[in-house]
Short mmCIF file of the C-alpha atoms (twelve columns), coordinates in Angstrom:
data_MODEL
# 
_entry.id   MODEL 
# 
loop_
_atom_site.group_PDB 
_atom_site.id 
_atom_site.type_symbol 
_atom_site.label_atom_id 
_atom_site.label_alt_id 
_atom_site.label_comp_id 
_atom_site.label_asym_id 
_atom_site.label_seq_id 
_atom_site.Cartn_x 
_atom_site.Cartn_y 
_atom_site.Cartn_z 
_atom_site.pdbx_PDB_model_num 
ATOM 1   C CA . UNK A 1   39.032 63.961 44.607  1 
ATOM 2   C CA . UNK A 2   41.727 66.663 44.078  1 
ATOM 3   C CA . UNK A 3   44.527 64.649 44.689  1 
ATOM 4   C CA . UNK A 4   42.717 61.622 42.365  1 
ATOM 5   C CA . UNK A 5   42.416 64.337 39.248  1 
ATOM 6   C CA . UNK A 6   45.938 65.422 39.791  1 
ATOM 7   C CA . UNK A 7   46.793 61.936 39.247  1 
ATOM 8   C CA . UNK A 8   44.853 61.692 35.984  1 
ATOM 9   C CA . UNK A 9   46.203 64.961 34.652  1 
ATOM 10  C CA . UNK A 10  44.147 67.417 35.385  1 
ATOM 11  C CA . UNK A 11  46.177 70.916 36.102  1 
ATOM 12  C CA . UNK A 12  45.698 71.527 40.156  1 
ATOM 13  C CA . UNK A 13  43.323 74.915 39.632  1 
ATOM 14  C CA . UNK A 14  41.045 72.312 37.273  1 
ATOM 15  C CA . UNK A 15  41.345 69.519 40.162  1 
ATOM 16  C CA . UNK A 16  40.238 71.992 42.081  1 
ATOM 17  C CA . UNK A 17  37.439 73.234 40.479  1 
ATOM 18  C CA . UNK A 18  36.072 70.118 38.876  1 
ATOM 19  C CA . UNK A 19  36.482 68.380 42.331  1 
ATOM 20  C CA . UNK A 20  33.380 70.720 43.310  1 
ATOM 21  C CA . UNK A 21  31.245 69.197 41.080  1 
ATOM 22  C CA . UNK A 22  31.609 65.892 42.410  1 
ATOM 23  C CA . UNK A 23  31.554 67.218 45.773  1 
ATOM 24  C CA . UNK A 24  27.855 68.861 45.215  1 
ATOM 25  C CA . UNK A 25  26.739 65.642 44.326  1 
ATOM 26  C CA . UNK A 26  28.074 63.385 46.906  1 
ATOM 27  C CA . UNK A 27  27.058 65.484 49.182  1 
ATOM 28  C CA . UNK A 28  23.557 66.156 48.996  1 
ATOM 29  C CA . UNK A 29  23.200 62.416 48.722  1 
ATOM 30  C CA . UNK A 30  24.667 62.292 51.864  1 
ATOM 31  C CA . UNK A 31  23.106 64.727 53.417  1 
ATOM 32  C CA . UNK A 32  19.565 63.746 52.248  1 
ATOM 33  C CA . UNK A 33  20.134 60.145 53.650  1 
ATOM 34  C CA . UNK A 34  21.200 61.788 57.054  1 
ATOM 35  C CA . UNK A 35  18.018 64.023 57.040  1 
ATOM 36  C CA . UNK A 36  15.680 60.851 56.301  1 
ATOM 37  C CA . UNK A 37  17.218 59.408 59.345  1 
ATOM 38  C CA . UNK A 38  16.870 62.354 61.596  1 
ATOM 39  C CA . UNK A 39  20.449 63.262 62.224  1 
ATOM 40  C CA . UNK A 40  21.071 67.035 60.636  1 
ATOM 41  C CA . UNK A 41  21.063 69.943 62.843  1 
ATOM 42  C CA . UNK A 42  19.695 72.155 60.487  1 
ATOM 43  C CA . UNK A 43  19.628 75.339 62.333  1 
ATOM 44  C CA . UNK A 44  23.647 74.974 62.583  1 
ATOM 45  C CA . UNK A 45  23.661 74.518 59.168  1 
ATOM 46  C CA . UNK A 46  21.756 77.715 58.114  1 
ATOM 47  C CA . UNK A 47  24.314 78.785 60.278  1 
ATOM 48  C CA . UNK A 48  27.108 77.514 58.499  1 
ATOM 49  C CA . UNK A 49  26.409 77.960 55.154  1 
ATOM 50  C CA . UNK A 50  25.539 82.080 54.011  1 
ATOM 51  C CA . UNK A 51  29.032 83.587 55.528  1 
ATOM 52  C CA . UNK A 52  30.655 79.935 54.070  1 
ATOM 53  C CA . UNK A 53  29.246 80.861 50.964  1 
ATOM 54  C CA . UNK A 54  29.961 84.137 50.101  1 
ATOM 55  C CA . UNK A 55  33.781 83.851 51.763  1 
ATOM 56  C CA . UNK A 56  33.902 81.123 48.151  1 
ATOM 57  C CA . UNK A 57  34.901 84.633 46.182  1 
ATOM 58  C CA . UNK A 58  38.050 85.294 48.013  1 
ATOM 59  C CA . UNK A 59  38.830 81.489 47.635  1 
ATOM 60  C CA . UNK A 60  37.896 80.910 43.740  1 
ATOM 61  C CA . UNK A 61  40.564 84.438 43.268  1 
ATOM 62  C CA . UNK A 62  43.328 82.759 45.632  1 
ATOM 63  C CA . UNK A 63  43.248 79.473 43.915  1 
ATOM 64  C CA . UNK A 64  43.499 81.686 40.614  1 
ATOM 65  C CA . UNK A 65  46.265 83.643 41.511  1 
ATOM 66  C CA . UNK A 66  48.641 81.063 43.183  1 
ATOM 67  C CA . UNK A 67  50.903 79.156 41.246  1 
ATOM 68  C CA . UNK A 68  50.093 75.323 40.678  1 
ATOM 69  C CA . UNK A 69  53.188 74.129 43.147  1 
ATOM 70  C CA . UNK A 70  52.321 76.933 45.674  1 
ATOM 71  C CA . UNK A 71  48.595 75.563 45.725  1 
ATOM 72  C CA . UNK A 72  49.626 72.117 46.185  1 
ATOM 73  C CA . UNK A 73  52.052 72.283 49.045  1 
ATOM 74  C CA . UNK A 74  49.243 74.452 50.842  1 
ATOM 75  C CA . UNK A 75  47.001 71.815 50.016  1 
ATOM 76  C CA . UNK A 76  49.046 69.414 51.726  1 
ATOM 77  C CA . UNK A 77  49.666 72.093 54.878  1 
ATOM 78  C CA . UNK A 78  45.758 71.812 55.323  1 
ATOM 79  C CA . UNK A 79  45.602 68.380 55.793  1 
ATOM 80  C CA . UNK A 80  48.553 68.324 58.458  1 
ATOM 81  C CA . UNK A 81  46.189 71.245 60.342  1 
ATOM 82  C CA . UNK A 82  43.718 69.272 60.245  1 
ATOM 83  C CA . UNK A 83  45.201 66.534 62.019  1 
ATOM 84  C CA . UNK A 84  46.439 68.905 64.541  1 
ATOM 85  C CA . UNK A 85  42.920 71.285 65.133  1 
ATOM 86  C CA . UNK A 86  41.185 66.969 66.019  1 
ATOM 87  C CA . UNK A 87  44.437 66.264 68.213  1 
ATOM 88  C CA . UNK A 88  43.933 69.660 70.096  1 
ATOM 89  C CA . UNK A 89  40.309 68.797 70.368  1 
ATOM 90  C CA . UNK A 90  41.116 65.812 72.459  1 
ATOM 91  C CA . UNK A 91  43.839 67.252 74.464  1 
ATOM 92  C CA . UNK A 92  41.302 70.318 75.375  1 
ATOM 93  C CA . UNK A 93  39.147 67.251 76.417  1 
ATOM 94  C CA . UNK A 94  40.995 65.840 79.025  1 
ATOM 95  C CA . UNK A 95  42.487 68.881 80.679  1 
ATOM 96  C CA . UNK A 96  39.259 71.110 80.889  1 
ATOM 97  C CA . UNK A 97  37.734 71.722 84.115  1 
ATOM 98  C CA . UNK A 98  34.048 70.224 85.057  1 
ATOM 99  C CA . UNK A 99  31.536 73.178 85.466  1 
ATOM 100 C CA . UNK A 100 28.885 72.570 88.014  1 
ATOM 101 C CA . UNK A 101 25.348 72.653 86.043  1 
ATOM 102 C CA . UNK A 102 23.167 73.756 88.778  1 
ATOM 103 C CA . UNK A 103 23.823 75.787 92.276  1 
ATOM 104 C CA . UNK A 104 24.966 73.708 95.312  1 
ATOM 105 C CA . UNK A 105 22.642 73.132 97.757  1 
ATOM 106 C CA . UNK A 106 22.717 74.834 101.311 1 
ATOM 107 C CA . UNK A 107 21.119 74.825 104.567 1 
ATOM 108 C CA . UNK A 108 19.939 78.930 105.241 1 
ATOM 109 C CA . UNK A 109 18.576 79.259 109.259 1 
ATOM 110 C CA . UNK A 110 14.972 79.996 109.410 1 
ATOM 111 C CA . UNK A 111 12.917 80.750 112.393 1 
ATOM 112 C CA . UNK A 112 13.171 77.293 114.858 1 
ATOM 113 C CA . UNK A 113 14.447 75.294 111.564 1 
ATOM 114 C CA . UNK A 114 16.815 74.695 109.188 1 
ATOM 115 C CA . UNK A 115 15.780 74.319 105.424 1 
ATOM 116 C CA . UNK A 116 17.749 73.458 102.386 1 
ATOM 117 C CA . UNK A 117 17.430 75.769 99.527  1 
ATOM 118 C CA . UNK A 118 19.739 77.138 96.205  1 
ATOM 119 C CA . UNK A 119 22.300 79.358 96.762  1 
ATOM 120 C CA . UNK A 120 22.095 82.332 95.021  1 
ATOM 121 C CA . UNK A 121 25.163 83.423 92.770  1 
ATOM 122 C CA . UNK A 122 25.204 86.579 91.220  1 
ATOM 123 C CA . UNK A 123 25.351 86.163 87.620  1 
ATOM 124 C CA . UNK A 124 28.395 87.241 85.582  1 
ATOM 125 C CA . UNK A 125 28.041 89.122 82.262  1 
ATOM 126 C CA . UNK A 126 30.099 86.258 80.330  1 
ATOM 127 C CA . UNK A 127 27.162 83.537 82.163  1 
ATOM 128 C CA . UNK A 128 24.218 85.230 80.173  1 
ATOM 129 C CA . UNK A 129 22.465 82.827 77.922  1 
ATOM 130 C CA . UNK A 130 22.358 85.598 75.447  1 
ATOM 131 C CA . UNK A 131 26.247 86.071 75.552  1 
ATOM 132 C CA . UNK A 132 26.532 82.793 75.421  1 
ATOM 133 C CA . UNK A 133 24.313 82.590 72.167  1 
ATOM 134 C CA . UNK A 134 26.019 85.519 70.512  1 
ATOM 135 C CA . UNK A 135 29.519 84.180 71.389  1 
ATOM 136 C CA . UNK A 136 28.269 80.517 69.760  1 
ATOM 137 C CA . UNK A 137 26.675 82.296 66.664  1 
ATOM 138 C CA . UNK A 138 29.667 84.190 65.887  1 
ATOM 139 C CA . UNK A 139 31.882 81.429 66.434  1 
ATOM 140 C CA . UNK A 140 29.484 79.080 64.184  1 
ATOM 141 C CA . UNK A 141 29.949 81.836 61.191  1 
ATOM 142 C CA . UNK A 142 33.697 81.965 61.583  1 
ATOM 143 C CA . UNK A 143 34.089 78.157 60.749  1 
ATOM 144 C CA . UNK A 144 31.628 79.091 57.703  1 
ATOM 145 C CA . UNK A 145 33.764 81.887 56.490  1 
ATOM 146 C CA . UNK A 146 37.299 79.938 57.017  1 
ATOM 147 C CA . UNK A 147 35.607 77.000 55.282  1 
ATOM 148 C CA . UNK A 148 34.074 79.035 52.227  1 
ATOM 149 C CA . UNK A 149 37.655 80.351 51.857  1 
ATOM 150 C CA . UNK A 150 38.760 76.993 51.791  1 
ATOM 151 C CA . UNK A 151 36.426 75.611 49.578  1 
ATOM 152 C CA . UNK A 152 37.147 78.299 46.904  1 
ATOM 153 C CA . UNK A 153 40.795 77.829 47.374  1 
ATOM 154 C CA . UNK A 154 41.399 73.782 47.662  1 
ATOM 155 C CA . UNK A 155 37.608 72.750 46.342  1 
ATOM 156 C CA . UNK A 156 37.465 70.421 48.874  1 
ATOM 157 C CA . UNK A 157 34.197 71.752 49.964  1 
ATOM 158 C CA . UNK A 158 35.403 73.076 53.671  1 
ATOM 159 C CA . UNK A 159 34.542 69.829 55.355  1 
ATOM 160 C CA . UNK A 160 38.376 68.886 55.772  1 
ATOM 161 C CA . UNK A 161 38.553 71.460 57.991  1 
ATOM 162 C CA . UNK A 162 35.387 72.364 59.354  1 
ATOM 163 C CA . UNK A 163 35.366 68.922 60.768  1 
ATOM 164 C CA . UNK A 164 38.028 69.721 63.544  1 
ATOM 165 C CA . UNK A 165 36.685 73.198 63.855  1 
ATOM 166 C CA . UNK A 166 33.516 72.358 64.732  1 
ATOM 167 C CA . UNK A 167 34.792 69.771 67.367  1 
ATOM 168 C CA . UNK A 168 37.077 72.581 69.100  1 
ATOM 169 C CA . UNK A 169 34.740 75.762 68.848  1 
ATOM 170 C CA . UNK A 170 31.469 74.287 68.968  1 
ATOM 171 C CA . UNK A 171 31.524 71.513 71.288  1 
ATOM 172 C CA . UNK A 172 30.698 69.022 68.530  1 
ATOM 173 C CA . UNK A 173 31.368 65.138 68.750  1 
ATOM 174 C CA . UNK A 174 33.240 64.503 65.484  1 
ATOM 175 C CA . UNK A 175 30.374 62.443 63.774  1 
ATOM 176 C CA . UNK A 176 27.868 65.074 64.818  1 
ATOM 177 C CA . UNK A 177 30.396 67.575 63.091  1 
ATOM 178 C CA . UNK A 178 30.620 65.096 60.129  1 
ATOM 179 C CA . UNK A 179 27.108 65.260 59.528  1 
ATOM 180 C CA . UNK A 180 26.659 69.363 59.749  1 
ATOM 181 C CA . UNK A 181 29.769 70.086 57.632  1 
ATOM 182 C CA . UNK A 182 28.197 67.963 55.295  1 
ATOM 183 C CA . UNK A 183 24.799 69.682 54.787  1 
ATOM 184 C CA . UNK A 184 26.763 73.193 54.922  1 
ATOM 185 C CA . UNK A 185 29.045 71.821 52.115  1 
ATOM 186 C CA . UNK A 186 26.075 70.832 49.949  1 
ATOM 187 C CA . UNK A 187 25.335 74.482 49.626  1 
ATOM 188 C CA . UNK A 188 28.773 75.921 49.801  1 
ATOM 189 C CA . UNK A 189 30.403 73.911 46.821  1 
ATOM 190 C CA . UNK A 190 27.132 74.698 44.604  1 
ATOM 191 C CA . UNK A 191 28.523 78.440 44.531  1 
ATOM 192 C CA . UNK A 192 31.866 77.800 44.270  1 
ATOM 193 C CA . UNK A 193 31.576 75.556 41.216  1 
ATOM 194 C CA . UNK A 194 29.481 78.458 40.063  1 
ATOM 195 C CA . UNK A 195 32.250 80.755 40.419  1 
ATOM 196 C CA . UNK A 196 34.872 78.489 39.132  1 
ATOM 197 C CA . UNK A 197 32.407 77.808 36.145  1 
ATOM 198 C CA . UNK A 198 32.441 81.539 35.022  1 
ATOM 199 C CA . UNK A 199 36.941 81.232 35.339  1 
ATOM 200 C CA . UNK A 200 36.965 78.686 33.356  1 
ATOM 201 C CA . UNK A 201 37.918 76.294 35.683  1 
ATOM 202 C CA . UNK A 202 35.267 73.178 35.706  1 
ATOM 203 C CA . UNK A 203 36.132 70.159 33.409  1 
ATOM 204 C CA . UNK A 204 32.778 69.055 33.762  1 
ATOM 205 C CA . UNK A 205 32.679 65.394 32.182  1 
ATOM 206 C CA . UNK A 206 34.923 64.226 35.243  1 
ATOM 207 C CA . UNK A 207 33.859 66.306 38.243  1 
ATOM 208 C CA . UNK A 208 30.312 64.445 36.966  1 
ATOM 209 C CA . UNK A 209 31.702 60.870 36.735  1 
ATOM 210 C CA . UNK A 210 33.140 61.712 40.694  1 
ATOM 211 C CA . UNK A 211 30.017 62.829 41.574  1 
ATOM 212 C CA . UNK A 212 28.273 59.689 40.199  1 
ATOM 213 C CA . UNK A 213 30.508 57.264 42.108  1 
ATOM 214 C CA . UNK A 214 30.213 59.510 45.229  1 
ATOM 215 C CA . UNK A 215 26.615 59.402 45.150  1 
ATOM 216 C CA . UNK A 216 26.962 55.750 46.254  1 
ATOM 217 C CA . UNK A 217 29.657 55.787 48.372  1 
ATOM 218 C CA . UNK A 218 27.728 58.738 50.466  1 
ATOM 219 C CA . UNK A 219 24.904 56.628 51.151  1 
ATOM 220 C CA . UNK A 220 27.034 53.723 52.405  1 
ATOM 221 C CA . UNK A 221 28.985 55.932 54.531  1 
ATOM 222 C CA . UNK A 222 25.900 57.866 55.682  1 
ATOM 223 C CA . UNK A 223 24.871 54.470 56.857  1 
ATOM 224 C CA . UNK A 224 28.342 52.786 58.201  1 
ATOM 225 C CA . UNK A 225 29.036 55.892 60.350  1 
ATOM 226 C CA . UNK A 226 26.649 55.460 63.437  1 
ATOM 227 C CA . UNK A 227 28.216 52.010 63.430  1 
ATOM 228 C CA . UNK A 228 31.594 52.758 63.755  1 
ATOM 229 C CA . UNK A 229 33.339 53.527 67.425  1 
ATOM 230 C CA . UNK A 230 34.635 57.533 67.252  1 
ATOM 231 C CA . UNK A 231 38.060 56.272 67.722  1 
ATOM 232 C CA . UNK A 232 37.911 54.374 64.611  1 
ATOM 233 C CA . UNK A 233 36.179 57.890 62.708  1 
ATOM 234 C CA . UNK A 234 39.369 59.396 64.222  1 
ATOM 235 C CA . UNK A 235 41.650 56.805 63.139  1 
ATOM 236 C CA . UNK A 236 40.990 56.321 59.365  1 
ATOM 237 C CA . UNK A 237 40.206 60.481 59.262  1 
ATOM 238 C CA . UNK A 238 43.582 61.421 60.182  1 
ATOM 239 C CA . UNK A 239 45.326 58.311 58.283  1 
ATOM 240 C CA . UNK A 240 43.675 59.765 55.154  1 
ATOM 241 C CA . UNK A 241 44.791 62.713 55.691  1 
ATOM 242 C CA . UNK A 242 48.514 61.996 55.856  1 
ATOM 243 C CA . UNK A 243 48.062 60.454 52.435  1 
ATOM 244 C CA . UNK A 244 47.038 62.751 50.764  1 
ATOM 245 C CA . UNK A 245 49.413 65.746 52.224  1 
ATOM 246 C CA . UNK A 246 52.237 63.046 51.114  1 
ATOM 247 C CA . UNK A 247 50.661 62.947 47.786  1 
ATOM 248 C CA . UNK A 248 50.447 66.211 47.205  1 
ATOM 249 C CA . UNK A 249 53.482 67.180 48.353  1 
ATOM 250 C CA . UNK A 250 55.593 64.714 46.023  1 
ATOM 251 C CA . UNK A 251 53.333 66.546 42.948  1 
ATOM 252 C CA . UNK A 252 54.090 69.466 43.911  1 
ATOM 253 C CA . UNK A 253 57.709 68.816 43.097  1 
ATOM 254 C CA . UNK A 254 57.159 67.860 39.408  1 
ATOM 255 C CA . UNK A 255 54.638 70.128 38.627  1 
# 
């Protein structure tokens, strides 16, 4: 949407902004279809969504303060980081080591007999459920605070890069991720249009004609995306992402 008002003539802190607008739309339309079909985590997204929400302030000023070409080559720099965090996602993947689940089994001598029990293992501090917990909720509130920052900054509602995040920190499988991000964006982009609203930034007739058109396309991509192999998701992500980083790029230069 950013790049698509940019193109229309729309100043890139108004792109920005007004972007949000559509973005609130689209996605609670999205995100409604995926909760009528039982696929939201919505713990993670209370999660998400508070430290996501109030890290929008330090965004909205950012995208204020820069100047347009400055905000549109960093625009562009997100979308090539993007493409890297889902790349390193994979790699990590492939080259991380398989954790046994459970103890092994061994035989301990007993009187006449030998019987098979569970080893015991001391237990490390780091193998506490409740380290593990803290260590997931804090991680789960850093991706909300980068991607309220982001939000404020680049209005494109955090998802871009919460996405990859979310696959790398959390464990996520990227359409699981597609589907939180969404439902933490529906509540992040309401307060940072809010905040953009009171700068002046919002061109409201557009950001509401996006929203109107995304309201469709978010219910036929709420419904392709269990259909579609991951590799494909993958695929078309990144490609559209390249895009748009060349777009920007080249506007930056003639802005």
């Amino acid at each position: 949407m950013v790049p698509a008002l940019t193109f229309w003539g729309a100043t890139p802190i108004q792109a920005v902004a007004t972007s949000l607008v559509g973005i609130v739309l689209s996605s609670t339309s999205g995100t409604l279809q995926n909760w009528r079909m039982g696929r939201l985590n919505l713990e993670r997204v209370a999660i998400l969504a508070p430290p996501a929400m109030l890290a929008t302030e330090l965004g909205v000023w950012l995208a204020n303060a820069l100047p347009a070409n400055i905000l549109l080559i960093s625009f562009a720099a997100l979308q090539i980081l993007s493409i890297y965090l889902i790349g390193l996602k994979r790699n990590l993947k492939t080259v991380a080591p398989v954790q046994p689940s459970t103890p092994e089994l061994v035989a301990y001598p007993s009187a006449g007999s030998n019987r098979v029990g569970r080893a015991a293992f001391p237990v490390l501090e780091g193998d506490r459920p409740s380290d593990k917990n803290s260590a997931e909720l804090f991680k789960t509130q850093g991706v909300g605070l980068l991607a309220g920052v982001l939000s404020g900054l680049f209005g494109v509602g955090g998802g871009i890069i919460m996405v990859p995040l979310q696959m790398l920190f959390l464990g996520e499988g990227i359409k699981d991720a597609v589907r939180t991000s969404l439902g933490a964006i529906t509540l992040i982009s309401v307060w940072a249009v809010g905040r953009h609203a009171l700068s002046g930034n919002v061109l409201w007739f557009a950001g509401i004609a996006l929203g109107l058109g995304g309201l469709l396309g978010a219910q036929l991509g709420a419904r392709l995306l269990p259909k579609l192999p991951d590799r494909w998701v993958k695929i078309l992500f990144r490609s559209l992402l390249v895009v748009l980083a060349c777009y920007m790029v080249s506007k930056a230069v003639f802005v």
